[in-house]
Coordinates of C-alpha atoms and ligand atoms in Angstrom, one line a residue:
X1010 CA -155.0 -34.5 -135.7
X1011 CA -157.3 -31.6 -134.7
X1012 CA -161.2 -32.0 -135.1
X1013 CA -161.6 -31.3 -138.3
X1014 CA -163.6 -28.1 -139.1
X1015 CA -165.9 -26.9 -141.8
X1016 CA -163.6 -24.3 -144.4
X1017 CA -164.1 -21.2 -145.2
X1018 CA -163.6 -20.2 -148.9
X1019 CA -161.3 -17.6 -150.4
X1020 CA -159.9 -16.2 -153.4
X1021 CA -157.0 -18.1 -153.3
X1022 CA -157.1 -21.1 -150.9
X1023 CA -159.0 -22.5 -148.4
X1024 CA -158.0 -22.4 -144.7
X1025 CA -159.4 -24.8 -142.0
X1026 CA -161.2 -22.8 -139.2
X1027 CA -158.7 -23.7 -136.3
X1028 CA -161.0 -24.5 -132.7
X1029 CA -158.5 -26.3 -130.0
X1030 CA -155.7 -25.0 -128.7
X1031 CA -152.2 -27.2 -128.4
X1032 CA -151.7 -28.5 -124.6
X1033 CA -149.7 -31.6 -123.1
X1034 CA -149.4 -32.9 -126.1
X1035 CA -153.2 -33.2 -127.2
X1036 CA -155.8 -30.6 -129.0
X1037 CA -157.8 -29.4 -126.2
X1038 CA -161.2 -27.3 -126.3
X1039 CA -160.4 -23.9 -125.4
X1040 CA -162.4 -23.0 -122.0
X1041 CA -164.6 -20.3 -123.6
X1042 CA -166.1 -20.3 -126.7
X1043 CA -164.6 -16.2 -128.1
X1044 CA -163.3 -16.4 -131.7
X1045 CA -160.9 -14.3 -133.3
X1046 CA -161.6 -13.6 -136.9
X1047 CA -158.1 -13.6 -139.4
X1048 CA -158.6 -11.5 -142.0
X1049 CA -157.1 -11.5 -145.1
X1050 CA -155.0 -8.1 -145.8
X1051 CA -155.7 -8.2 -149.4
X1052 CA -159.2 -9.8 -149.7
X1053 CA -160.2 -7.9 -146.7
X1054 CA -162.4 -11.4 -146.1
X1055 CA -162.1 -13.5 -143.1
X1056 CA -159.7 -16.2 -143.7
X1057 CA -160.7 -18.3 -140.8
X1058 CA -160.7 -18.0 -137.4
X1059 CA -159.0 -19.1 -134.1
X1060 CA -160.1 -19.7 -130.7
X1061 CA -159.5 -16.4 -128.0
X1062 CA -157.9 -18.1 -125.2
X1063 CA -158.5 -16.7 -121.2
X1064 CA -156.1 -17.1 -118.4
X1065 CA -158.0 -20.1 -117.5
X1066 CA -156.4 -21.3 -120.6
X1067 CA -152.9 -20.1 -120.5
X1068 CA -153.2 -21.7 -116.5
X1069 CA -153.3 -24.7 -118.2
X1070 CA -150.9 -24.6 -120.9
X1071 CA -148.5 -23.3 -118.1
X1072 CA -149.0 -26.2 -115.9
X1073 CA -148.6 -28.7 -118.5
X1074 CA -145.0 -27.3 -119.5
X1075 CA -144.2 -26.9 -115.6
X1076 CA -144.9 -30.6 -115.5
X1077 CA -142.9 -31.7 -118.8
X1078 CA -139.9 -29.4 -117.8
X1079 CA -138.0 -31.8 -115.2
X1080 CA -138.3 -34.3 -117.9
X1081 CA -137.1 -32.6 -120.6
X1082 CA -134.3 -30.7 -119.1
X1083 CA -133.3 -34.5 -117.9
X1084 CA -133.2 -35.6 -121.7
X1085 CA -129.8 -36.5 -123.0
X1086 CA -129.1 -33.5 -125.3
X1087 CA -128.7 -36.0 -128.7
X1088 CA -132.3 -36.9 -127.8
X1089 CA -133.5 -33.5 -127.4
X1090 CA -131.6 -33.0 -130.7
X1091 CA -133.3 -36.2 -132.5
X1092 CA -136.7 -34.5 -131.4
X1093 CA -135.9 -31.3 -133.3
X1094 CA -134.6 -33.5 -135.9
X1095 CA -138.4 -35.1 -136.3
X1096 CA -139.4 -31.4 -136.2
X1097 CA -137.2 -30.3 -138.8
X1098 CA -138.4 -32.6 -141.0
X1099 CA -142.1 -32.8 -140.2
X1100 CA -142.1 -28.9 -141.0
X1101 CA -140.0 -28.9 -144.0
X1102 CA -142.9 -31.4 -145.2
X1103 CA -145.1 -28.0 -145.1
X1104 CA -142.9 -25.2 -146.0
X1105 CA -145.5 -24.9 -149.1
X1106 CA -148.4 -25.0 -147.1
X1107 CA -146.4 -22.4 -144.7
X1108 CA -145.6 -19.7 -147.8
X1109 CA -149.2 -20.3 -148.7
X1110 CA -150.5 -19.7 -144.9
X1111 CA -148.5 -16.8 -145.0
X1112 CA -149.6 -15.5 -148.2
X1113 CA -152.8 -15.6 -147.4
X1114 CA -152.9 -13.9 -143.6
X1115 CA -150.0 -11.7 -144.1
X1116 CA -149.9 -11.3 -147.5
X1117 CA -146.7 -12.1 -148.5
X1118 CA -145.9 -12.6 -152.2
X1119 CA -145.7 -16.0 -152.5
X1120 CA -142.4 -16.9 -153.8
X1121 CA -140.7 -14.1 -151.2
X1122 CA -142.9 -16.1 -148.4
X1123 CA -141.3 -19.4 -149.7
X1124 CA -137.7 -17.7 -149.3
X1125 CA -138.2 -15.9 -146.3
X1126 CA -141.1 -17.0 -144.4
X1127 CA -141.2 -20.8 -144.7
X1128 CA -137.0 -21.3 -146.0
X1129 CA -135.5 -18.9 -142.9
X1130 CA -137.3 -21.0 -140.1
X1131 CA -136.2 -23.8 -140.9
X1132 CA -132.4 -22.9 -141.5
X1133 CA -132.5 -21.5 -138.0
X1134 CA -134.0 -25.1 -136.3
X1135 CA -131.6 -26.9 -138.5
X1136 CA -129.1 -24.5 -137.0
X1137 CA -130.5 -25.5 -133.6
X1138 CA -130.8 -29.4 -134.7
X1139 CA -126.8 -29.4 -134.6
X1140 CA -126.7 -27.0 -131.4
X1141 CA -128.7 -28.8 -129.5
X1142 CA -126.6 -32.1 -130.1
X1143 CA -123.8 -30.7 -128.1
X1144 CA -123.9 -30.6 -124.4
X1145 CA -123.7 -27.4 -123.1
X1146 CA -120.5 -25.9 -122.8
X1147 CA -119.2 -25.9 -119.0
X1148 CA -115.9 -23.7 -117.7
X1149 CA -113.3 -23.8 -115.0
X1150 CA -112.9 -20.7 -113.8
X1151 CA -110.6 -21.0 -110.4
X1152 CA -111.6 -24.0 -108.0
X1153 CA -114.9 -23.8 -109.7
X1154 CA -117.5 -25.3 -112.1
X1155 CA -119.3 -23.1 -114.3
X1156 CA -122.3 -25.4 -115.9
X1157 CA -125.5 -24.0 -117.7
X1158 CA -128.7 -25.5 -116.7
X1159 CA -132.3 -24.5 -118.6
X1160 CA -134.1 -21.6 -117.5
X1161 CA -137.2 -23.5 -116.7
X1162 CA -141.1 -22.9 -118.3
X1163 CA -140.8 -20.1 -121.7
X1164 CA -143.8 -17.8 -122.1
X1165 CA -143.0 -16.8 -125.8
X1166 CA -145.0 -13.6 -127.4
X1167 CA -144.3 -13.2 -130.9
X1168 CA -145.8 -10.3 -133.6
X1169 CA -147.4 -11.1 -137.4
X1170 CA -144.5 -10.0 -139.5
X1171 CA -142.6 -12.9 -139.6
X1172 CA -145.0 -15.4 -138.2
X1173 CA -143.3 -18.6 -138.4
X1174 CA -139.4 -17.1 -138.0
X1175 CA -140.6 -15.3 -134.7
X1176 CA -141.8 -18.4 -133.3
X1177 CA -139.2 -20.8 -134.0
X1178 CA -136.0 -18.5 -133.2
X1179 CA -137.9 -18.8 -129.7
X1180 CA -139.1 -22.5 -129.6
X1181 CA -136.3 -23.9 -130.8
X1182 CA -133.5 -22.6 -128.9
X1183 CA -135.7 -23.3 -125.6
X1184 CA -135.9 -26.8 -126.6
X1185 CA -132.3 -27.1 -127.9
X1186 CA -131.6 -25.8 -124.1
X1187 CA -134.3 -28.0 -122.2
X1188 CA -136.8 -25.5 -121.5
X1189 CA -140.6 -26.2 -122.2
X1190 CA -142.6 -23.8 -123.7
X1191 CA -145.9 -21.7 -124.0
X1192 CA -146.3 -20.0 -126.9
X1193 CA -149.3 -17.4 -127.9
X1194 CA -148.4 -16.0 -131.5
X1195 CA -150.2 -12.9 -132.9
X1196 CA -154.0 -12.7 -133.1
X1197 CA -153.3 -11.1 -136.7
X1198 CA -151.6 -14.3 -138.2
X1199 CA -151.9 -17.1 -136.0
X1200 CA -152.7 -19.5 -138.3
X1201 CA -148.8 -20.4 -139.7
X1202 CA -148.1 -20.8 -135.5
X1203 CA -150.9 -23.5 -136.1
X1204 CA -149.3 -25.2 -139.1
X1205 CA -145.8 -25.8 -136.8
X1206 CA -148.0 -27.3 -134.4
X1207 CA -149.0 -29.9 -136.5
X1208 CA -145.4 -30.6 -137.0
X1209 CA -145.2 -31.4 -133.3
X1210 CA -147.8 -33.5 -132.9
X1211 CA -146.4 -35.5 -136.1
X1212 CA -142.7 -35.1 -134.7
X1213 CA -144.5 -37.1 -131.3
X1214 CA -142.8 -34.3 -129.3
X1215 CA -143.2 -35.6 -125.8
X1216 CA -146.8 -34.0 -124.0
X1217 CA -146.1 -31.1 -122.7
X1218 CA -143.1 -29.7 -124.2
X1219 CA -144.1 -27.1 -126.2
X1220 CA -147.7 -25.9 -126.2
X1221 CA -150.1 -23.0 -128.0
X1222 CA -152.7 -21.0 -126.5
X1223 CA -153.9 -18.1 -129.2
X1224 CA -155.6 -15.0 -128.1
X1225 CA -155.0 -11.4 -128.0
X1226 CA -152.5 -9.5 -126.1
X1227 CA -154.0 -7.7 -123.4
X1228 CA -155.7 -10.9 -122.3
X1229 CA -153.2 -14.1 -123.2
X1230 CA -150.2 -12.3 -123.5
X1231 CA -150.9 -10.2 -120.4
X1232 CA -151.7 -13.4 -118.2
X1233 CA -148.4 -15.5 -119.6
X1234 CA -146.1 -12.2 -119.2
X1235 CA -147.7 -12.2 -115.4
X1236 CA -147.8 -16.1 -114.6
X1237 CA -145.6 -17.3 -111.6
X1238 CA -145.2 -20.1 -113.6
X1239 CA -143.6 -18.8 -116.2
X1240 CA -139.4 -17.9 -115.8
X1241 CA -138.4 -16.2 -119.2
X1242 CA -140.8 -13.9 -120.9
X1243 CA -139.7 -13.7 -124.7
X1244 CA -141.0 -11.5 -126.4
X1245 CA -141.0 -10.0 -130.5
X1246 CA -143.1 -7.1 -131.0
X1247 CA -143.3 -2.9 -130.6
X1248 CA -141.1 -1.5 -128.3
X1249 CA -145.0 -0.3 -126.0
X1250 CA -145.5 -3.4 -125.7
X1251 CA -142.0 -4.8 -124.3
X1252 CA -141.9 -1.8 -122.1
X1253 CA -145.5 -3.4 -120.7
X1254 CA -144.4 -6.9 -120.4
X1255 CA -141.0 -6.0 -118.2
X1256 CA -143.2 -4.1 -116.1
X1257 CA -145.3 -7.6 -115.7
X1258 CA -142.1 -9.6 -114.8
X1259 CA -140.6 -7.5 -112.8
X1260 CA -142.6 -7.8 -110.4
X1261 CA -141.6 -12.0 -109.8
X1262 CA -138.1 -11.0 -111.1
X1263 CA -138.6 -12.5 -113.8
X1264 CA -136.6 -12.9 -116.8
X1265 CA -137.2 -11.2 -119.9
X1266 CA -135.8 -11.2 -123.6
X1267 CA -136.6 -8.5 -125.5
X1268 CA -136.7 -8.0 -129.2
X1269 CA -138.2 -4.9 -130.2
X1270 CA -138.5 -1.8 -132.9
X1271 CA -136.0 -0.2 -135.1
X1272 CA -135.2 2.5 -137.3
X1273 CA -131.9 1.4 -139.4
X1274 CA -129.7 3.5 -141.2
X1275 CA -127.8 2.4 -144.4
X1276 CA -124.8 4.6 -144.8
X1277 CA -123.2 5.0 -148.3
X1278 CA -120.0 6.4 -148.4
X1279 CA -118.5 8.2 -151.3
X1280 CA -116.3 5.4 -152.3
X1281 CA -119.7 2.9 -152.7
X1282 CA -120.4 1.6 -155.3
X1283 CA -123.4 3.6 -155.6
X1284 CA -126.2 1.8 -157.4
X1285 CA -125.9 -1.1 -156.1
X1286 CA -126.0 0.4 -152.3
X1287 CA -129.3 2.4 -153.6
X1288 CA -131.0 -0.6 -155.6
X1289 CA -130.1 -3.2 -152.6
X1290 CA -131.2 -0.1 -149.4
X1291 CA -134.4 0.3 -151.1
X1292 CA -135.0 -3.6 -151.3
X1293 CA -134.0 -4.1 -147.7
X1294 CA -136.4 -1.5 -146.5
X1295 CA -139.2 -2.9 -148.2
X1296 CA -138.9 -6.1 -147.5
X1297 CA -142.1 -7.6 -146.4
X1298 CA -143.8 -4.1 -147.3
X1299 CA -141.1 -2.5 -144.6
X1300 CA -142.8 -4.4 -142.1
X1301 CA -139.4 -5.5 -141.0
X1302 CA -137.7 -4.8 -137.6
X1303 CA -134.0 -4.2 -139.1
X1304 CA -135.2 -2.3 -142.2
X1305 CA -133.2 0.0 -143.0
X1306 CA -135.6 2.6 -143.1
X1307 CA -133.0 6.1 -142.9
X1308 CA -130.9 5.7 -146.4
X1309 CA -127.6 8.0 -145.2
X1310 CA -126.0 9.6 -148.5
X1311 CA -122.4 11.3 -149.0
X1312 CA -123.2 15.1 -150.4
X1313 CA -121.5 14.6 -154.0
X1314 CA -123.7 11.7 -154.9
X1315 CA -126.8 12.5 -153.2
X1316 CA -128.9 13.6 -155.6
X1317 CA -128.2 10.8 -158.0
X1318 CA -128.6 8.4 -154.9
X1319 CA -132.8 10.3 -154.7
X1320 CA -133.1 9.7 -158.4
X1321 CA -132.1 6.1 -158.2
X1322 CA -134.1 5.7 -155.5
X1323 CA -136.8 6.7 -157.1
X1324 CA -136.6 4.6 -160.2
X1325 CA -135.9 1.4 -157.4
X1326 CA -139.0 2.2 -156.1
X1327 CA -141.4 2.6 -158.8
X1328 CA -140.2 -1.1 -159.9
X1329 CA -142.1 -2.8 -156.7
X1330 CA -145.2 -3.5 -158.2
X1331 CA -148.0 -3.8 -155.7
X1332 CA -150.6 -6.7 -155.8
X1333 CA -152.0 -9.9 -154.8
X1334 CA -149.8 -12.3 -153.3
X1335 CA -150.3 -15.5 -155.5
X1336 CA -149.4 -13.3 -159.1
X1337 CA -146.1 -13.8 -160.6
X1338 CA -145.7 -10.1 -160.8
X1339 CA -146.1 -8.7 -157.4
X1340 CA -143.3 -7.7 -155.6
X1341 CA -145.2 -6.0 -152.7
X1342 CA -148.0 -7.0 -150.5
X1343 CA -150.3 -5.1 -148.4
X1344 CA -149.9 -3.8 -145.1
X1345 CA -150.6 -6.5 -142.3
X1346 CA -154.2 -5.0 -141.1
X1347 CA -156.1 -1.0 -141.6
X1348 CA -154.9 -0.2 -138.5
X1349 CA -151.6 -0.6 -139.7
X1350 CA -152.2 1.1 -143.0
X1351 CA -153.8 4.1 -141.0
X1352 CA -150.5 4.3 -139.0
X1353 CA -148.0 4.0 -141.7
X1354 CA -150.6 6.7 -144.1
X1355 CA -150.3 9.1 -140.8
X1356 CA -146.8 9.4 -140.9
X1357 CA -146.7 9.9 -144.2
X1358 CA -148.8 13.1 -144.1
X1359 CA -146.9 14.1 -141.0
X1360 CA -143.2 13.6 -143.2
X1361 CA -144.9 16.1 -145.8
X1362 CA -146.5 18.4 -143.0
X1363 CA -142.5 18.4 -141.4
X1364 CA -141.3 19.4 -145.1
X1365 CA -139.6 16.4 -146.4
X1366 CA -139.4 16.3 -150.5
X1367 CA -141.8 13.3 -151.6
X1368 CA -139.6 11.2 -154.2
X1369 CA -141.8 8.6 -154.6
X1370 CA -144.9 7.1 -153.6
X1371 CA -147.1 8.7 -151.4
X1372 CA -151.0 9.0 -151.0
X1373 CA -152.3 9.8 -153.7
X1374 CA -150.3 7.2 -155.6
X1375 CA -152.6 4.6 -157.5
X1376 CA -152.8 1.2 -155.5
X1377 CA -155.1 -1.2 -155.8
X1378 CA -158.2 -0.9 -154.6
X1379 CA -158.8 -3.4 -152.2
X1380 CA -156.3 -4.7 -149.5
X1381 CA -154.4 -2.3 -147.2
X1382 CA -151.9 -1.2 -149.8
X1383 CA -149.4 1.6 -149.3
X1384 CA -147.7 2.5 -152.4
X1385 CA -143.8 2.4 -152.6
X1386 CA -142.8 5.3 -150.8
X1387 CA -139.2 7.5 -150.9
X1388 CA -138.7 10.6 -148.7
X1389 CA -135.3 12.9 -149.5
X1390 CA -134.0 16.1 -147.5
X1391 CA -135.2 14.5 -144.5
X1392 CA -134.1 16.2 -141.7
X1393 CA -132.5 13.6 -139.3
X1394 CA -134.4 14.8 -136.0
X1395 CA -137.9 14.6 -137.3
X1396 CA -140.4 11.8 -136.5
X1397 CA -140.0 10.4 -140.5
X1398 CA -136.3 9.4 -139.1
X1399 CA -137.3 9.1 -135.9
X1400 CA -139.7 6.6 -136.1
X1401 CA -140.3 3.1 -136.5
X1402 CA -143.2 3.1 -139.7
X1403 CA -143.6 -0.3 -140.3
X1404 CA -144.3 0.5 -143.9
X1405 CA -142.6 0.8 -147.0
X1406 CA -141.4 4.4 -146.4
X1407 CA -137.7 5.1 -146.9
X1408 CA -136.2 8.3 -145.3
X1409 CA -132.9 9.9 -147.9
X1410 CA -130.4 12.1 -145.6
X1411 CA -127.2 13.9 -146.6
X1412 CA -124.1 13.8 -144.9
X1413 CA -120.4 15.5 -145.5
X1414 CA -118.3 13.3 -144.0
X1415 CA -118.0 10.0 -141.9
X1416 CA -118.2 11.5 -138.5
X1417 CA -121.5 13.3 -139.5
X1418 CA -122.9 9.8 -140.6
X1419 CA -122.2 8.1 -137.6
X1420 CA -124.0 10.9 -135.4
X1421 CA -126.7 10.4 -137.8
X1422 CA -127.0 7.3 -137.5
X1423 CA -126.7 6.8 -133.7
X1424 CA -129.2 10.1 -133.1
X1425 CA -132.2 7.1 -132.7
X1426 CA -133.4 6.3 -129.7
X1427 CA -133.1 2.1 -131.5
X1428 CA -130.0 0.3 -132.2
X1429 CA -131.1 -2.8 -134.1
X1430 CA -129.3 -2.7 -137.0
X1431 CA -127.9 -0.7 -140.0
X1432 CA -125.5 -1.0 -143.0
X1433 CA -122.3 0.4 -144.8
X1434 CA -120.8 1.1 -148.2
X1435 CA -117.7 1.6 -148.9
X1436 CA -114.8 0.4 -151.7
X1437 CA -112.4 1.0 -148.6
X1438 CA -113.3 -2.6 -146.4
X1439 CA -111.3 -1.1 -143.7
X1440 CA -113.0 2.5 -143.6
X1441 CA -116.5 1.1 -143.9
X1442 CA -115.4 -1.7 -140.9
X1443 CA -114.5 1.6 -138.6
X1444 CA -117.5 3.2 -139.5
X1445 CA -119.1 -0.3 -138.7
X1446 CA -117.7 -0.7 -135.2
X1447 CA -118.8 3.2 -134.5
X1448 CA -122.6 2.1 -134.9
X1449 CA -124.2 1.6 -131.5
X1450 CA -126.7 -1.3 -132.7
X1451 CA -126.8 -5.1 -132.4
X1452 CA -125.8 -5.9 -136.3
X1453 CA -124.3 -4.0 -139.4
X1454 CA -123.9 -5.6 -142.7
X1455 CA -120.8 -4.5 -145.0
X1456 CA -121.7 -3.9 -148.8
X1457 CA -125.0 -6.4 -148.9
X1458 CA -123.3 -8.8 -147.1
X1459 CA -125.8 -11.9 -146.6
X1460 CA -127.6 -12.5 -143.7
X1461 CA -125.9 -15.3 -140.9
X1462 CA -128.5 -17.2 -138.8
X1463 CA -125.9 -18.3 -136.7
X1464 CA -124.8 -14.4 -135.7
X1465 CA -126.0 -13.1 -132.6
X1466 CA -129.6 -11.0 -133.3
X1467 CA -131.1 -8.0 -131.2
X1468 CA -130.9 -4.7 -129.9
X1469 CA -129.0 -2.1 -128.5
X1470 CA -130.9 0.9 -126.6
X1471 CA -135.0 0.8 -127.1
X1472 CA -134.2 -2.4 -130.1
X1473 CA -134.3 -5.0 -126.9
X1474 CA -132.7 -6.8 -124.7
X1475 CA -131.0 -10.2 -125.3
X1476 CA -130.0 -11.6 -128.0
X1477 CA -131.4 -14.5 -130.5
X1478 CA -129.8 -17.2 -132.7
X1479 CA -127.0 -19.3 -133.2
X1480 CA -125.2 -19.9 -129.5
X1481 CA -125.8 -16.5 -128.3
X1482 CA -129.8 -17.6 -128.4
X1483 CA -129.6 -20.8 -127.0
X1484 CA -127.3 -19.1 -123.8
X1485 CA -130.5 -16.8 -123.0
X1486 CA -132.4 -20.0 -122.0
X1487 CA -129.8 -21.1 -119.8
X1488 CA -128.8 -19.9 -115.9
X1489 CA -125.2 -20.1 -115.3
X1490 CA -124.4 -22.3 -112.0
X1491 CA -120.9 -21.9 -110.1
X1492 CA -120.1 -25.0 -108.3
X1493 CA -116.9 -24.7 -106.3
X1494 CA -114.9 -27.8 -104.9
Ligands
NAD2978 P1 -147.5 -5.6 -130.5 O1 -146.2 -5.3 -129.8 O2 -148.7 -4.9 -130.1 O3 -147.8 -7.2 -130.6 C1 -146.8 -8.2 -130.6 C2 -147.3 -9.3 -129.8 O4 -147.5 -8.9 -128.4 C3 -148.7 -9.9 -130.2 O5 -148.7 -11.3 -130.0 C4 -149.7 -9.2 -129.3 O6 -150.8 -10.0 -129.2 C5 -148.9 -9.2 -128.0 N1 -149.3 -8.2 -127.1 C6 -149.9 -7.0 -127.4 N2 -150.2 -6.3 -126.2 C7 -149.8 -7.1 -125.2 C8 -149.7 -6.9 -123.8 N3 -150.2 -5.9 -123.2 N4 -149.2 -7.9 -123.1 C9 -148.7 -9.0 -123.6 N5 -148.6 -9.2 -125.0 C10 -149.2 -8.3 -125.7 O7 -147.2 -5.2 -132.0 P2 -148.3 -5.0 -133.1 O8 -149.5 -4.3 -132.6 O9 -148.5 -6.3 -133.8 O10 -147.5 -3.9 -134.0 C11 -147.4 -2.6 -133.6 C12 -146.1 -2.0 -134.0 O11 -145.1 -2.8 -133.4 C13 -145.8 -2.0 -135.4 O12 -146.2 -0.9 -136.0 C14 -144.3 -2.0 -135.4 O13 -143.7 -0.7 -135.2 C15 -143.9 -2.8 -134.2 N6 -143.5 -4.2 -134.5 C16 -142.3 -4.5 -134.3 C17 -141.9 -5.8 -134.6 C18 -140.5 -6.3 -134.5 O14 -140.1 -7.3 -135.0 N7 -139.6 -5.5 -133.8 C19 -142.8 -6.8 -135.0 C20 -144.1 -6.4 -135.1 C21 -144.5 -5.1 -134.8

């Protein structure tokens, strides 16, 4: 167990200050004695606080998974899967303690964060439970023998919108594969990163392993995207950002996986069955209050039902009622932090300043006082080029374009310098499957189909690099080896 720590009280729960980091299989005292200060999004109080690691720190962590890697990768692959069994199970112990946690730095409504935030991490390491199990897959190709070996030490970097499911589609394909791990999650909602940590420790995952430093970007993320030690750099977060940390590894050569921004489009075709394709777009974009990576934020609409498709809109979005996380009713949360309220506000002025038609929402919409709340916001005669479709808001904005025919859609929706995701309507399965292949992004669901954490997850163009989940995420923790005889 860590120290325990006095707690700090808040409207809602209280929350253990957090004071050692998680290193070779022990707490450690961090090496300086810098805070960082979690605030709650909708109390605007300080939740609790975490230490701010230094490279001294991440030095450290680095070494101790540089150590435990030989080891690890040496395991037989049902033990490695045993110990991600233990992890499984130690977490799914605290999937309410994870909503909560979530809730309460994030905020998350509760029961979404019990769904999404606590249930979707642990499908994925179930998923990597039964991966892991199986050796990995070797080929004859010719006179030789193609075998996959571990990449070696994983410096993972992940953002605040899906604190928990960014971590683990990272750590646990890297075990599954025999990596070890260093993991610094974000300074705005590290204390969920802390909350799988304790599942380790329980698990009696052996020292070394896996191992948490928290801290800010510039300084721990900086120092693990730079470290010799490190050989795979993966990273969640803006597309800045992943653009910095592939300047850091290049210059070691140094392997990077990349998930980053997008900007999604959800095309309804004429044949759709309308409604539902409106009522189910506007959910998906404002899922998490938008903060979402595949949200698809640029609703394409066929001519003939477009205004119908606004109006619907519309009345979709005026039914997310914005509040606190922990009341039945709420079915939007705040904004992760005011600086991300102040960016998402911005580019709402700027879509009104550009000419696009406010539907819904908007500034001067009532929301509550307190919390960094952006009302339920819907956009129409967007024009595709400006930065409303352009860029990636991170709020719960939703752009409305019109379109006369499926080649216009797909230009629409591949004019975006992202390619992360998007989505199609159609009552023909074969038309909406040939608009579907046309779309130069990483996913695209077909008519709400659900989501698969076994498919392959990422990014074409500025969306990333690499790929996560299922056996497509374990293979970018593994080097290929040809061995000829
Ligand atoms: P960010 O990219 O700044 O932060 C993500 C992670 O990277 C955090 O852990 C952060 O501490 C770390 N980081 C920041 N600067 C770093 C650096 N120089 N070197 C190494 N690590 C560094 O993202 P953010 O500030 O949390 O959000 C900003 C924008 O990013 C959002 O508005 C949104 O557009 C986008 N975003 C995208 C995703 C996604 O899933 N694609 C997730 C979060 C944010």
């Amino acid at each position: 167990m860590e120290p325990a720590t006095a707690t700090r009280s808040t409207t809602s729960d209280d929350i253990p200050d957090r004071t050692h980091f998680y290193v070779d299989g022990a707490w450690v005292a961090p090496l300086s004695t810098e805070t960082i200060a979690v605030e709650n999004p909708v109390t605007e109080e300080v939740l609790a606080t975490v230490p701010a690691g230094t490279p001294a720190d991440v030095d450290r962590a680095v070494a101790a998974a540089r150590a435990a890697f030989p080891g690890w990768a040496a395991t037989p692959p049902a033990d490695r899967a045993a110990a991600l069994g233990r992890l499984h199970a130690a977490l799914a112990g605290r999937a309410d303690e994870v909503a909560r946690t979530v809730a309460l730095e994030l905020g998350t409504p509760y029961k979404i964060a019990m769904r999404v935030q606590a249930g979707l991490p642990l499908a994925v390491l179930e998923s990597f439970v039964a991966l892991a199990a199986a050796p990995p897959a070797e080929e004859v190709i010719g006179h030789s023998l193609v075998v996959r070996e571990p990449v070696g030490v994983v410096g993972a970097i992940t953002p605040w919108n899906y604190p928990l499911h960014q971590v683990v589609a990272k750590v646990a394909p890297a075990l599954a594969a025999g990596c070890t791990v260093v993991l610094k999650p974000s300074e705005l909602t590290p204390l969920t990163a802390y909350l799988l940590f304790d599942a380790v420790e329980a698990a009696g995952l052996p020292p070394g392993v896996v191992n948490l430093v928290t801290g800010t970007g510039p300084v721990v993320g900086e120092a693990i995207a730079a470290h010799p030690g490190v050989d795979l750099v993966s990273f969640t977060g803006s597309t800045a950002t992943g653009r910095r940390i592939a300047h850091l590894a290049a210059d070691r050569i140094a392997r990077v996986a990349l998930e980053l921004g997008g900007k999604s489009a959800n095309i309804i075709l004429r044949d759709a069955d309308l409604a539902k394709a409106v009522r189910t777009g506007v959910g998906n974009a404002y899922l998490n209050s938008g903060q979402t990576c595949t949200a698809w934020t640029r609703m394409l609409v066929q001519r003939d039902n477009y205004a119908e498709a606004v109006e619907l809109a519309a009345e979709a979005a005026a039914g997310f009622r914005l509040g606190a996380p922990f009341e039945s009713t709420t079915r939007l949360g705040p904004l992760a932090s005011a600086t991300q309220r102040e960016r998402v506000a911005a580019h709402i002025a700027r879509g009104l300043a550009d000419g696009a038609r406010l539907a819904a929402g908007g500034l001067d919409a009532a929301v509550p006082q307190t919390g960094h709340f952006v009302a339920p916001t819907v956009f129409a005669d967007v024009d595709p080029g400006s930065a409303l479709a352009q860029e990636e808001i991170f709020g719960p904005v939703l752009a409305i374009i019109p379109f006369d025919d499926d080649e216009e859609a797909v230009a629409i929706a591949n004019n975006s310098r992202y390619g992360l995701a998007g989505a199609v309507w159609s009552g023909d399965p074969e038309r909406a499957l040939a608009v579907a292949r046309r779309l130069r992004t990483g996913a695209v669901d077909i008519n709400g189909a659900p989501f698969n954490p076994l498919a392959p997850f990422g990014g074409y163009k500025q969306s990333g690099i690499g790929r996560e989940l299922g056996v497509h995420g374990l293979a970018e923790f593994q080097e290929i080896k040809a061995i000829q005889r």
